[in-house]
PDB file of C-alpha atoms in Angstrom:
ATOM      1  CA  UNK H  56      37.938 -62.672 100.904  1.00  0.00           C
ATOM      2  CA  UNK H  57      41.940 -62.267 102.091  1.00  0.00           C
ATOM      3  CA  UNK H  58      42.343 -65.655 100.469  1.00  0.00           C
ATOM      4  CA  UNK H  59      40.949 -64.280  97.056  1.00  0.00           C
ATOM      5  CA  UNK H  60      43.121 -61.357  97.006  1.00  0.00           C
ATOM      6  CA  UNK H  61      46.412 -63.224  98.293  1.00  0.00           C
ATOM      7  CA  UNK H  62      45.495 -65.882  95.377  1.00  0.00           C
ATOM      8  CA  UNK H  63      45.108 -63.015  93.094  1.00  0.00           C
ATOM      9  CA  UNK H  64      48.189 -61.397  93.724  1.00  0.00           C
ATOM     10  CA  UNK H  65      50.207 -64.508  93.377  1.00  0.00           C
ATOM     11  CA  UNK H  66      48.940 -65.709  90.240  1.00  0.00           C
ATOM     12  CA  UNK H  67      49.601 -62.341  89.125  1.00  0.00           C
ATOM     13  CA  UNK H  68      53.542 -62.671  89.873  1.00  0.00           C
ATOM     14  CA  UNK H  69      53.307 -66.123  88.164  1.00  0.00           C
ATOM     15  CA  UNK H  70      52.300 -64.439  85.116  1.00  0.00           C
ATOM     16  CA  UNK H  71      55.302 -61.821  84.796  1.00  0.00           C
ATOM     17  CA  UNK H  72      57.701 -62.714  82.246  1.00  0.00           C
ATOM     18  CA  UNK H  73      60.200 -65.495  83.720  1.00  0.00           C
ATOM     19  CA  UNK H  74      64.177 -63.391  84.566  1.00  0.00           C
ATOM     20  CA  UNK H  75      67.066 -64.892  85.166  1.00  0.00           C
ATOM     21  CA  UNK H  76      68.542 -64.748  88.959  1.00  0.00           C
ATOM     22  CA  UNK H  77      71.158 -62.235  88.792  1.00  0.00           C
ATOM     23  CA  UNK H  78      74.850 -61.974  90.328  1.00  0.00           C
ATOM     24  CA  UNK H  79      74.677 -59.856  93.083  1.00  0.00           C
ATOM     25  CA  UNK H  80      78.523 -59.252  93.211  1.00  0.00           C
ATOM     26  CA  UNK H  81      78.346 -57.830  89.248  1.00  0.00           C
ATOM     27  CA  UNK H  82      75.352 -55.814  90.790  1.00  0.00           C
ATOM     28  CA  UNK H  83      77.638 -54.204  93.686  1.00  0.00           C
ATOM     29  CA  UNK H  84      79.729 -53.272  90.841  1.00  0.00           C
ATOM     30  CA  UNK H  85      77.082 -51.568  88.420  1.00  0.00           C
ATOM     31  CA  UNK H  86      75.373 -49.838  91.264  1.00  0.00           C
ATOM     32  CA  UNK H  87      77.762 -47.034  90.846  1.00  0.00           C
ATOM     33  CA  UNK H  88      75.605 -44.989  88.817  1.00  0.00           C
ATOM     34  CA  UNK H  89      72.506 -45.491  91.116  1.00  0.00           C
ATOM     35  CA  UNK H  90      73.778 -43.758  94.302  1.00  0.00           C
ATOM     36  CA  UNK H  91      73.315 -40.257  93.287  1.00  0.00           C
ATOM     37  CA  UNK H  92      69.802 -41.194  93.708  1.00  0.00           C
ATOM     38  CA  UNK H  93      69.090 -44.124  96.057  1.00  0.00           C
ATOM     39  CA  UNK H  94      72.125 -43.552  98.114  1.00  0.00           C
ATOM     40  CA  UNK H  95      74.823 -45.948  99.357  1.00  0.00           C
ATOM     41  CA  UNK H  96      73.733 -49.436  99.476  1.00  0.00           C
ATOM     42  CA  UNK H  97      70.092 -48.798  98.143  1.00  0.00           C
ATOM     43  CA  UNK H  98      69.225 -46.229 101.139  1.00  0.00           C
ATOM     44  CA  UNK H  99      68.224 -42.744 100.443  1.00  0.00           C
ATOM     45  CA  UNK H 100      69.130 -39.327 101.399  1.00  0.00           C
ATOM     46  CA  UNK H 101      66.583 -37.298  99.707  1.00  0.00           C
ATOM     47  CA  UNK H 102      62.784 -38.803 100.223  1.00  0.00           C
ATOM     48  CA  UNK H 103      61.632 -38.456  97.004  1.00  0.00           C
ATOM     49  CA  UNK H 104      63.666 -40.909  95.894  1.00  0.00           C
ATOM     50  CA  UNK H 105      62.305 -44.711  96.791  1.00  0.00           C
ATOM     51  CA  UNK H 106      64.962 -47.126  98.618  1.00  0.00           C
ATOM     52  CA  UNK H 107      65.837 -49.989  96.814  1.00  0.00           C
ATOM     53  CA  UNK H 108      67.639 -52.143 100.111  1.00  0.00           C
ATOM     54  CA  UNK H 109      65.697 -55.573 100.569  1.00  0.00           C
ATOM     55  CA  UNK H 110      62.878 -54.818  97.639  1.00  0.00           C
ATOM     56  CA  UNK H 111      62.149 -57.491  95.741  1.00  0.00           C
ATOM     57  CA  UNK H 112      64.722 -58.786  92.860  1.00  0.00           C
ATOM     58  CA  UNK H 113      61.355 -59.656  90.706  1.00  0.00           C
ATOM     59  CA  UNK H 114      60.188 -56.133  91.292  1.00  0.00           C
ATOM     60  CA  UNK H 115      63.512 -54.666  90.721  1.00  0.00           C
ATOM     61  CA  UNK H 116      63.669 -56.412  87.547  1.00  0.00           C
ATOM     62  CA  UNK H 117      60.242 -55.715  86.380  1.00  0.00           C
ATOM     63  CA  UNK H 118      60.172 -52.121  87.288  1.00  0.00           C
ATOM     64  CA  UNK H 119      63.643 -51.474  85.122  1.00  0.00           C
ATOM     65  CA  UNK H 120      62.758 -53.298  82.346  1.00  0.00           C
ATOM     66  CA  UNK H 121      59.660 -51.208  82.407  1.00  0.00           C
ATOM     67  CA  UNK H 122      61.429 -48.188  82.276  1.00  0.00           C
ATOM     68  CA  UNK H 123      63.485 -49.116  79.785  1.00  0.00           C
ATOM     69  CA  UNK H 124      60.332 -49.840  76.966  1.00  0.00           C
ATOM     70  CA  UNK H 125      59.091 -46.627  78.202  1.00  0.00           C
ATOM     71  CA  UNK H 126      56.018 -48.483  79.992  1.00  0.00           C
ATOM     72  CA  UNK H 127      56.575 -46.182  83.149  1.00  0.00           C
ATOM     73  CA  UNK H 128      56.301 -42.097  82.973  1.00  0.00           C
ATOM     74  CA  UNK H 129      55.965 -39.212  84.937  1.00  0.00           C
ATOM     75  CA  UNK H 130      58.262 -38.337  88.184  1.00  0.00           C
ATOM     76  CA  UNK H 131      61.618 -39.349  87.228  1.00  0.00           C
ATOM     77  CA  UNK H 132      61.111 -41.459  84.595  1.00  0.00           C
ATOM     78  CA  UNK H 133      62.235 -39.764  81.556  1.00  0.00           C
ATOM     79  CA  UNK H 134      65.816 -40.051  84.276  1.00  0.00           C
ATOM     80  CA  UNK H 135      65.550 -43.658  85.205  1.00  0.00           C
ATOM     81  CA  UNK H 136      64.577 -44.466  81.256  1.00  0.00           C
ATOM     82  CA  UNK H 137      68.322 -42.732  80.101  1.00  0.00           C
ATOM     83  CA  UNK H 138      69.986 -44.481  82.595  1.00  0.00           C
ATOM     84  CA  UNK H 139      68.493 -48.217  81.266  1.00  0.00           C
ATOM     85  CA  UNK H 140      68.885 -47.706  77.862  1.00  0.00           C
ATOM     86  CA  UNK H 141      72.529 -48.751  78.375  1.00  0.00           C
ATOM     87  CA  UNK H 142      71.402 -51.850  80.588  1.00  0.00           C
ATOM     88  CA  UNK H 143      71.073 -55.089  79.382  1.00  0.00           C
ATOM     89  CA  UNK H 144      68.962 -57.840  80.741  1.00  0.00           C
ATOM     90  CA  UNK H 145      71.908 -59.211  82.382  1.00  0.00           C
ATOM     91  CA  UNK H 146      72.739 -55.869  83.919  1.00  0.00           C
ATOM     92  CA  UNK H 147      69.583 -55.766  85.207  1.00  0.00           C
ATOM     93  CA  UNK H 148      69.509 -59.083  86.739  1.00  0.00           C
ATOM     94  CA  UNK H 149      72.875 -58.117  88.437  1.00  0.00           C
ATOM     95  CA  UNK H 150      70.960 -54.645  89.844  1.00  0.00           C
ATOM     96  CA  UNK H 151      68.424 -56.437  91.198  1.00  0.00           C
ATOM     97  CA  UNK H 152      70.351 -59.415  93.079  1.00  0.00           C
ATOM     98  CA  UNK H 153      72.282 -56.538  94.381  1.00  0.00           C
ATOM     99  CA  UNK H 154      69.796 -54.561  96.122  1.00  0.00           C
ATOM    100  CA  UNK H 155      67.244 -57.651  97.093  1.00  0.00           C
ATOM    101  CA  UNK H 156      70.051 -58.945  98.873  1.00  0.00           C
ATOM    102  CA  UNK H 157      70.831 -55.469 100.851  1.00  0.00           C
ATOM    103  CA  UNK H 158      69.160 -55.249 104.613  1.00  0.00           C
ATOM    104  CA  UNK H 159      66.527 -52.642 104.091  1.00  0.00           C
TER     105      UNK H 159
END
């Protein structure tokens, strides 16, 4: 039954749209506006506020470009959604390598 659900879950990943790897050094750079909320180097302060140190780029990627169409709501999302509109896919790549490649 584990084997199901692990097979599940990765041909679900294989199925999100393919994103480019980004540069994690442009990231470090365009992290500035994300410290208010997920502190210095993707660690937060203020627990209502999810760390982004060490998650996964793919995540990272998926989860801001869902934001940005509007796919995710409630919480902070009308927040996260004015702070993407400015991103481009590029940026986002860059956000991503960043805090993927922080220690958690």
């Amino acid at each position: 039954m584990r084997f199901v659900r692990v097979m599940l879950l990765a041909a679900g990943l294989f199925s999100l749209p393919a994103m480019a790897a980004g540069d994690a050094a442009a990231g470090k750079e365009k992290s500035a506006g994300c410290m208010a909320c997920h502190g210095a180097e993707g660690k937060v302060k203020v627990p209502m506020y999810p760390n982004l140190a060490g998650q996964n780029a793919l995540y990272l990627q998926h989860a801001l470009q869902a934001y940005k169409k509007g796919e995710r709501n409630g919480g902070q999302a009308e927040v996260m959604k004015a702070y993407v509109s400015g991103l481009s896919d590029a940026d986002i790549a860059d956000l991503a390598a960043y805090y993927a490649g922080l220690k958690p």
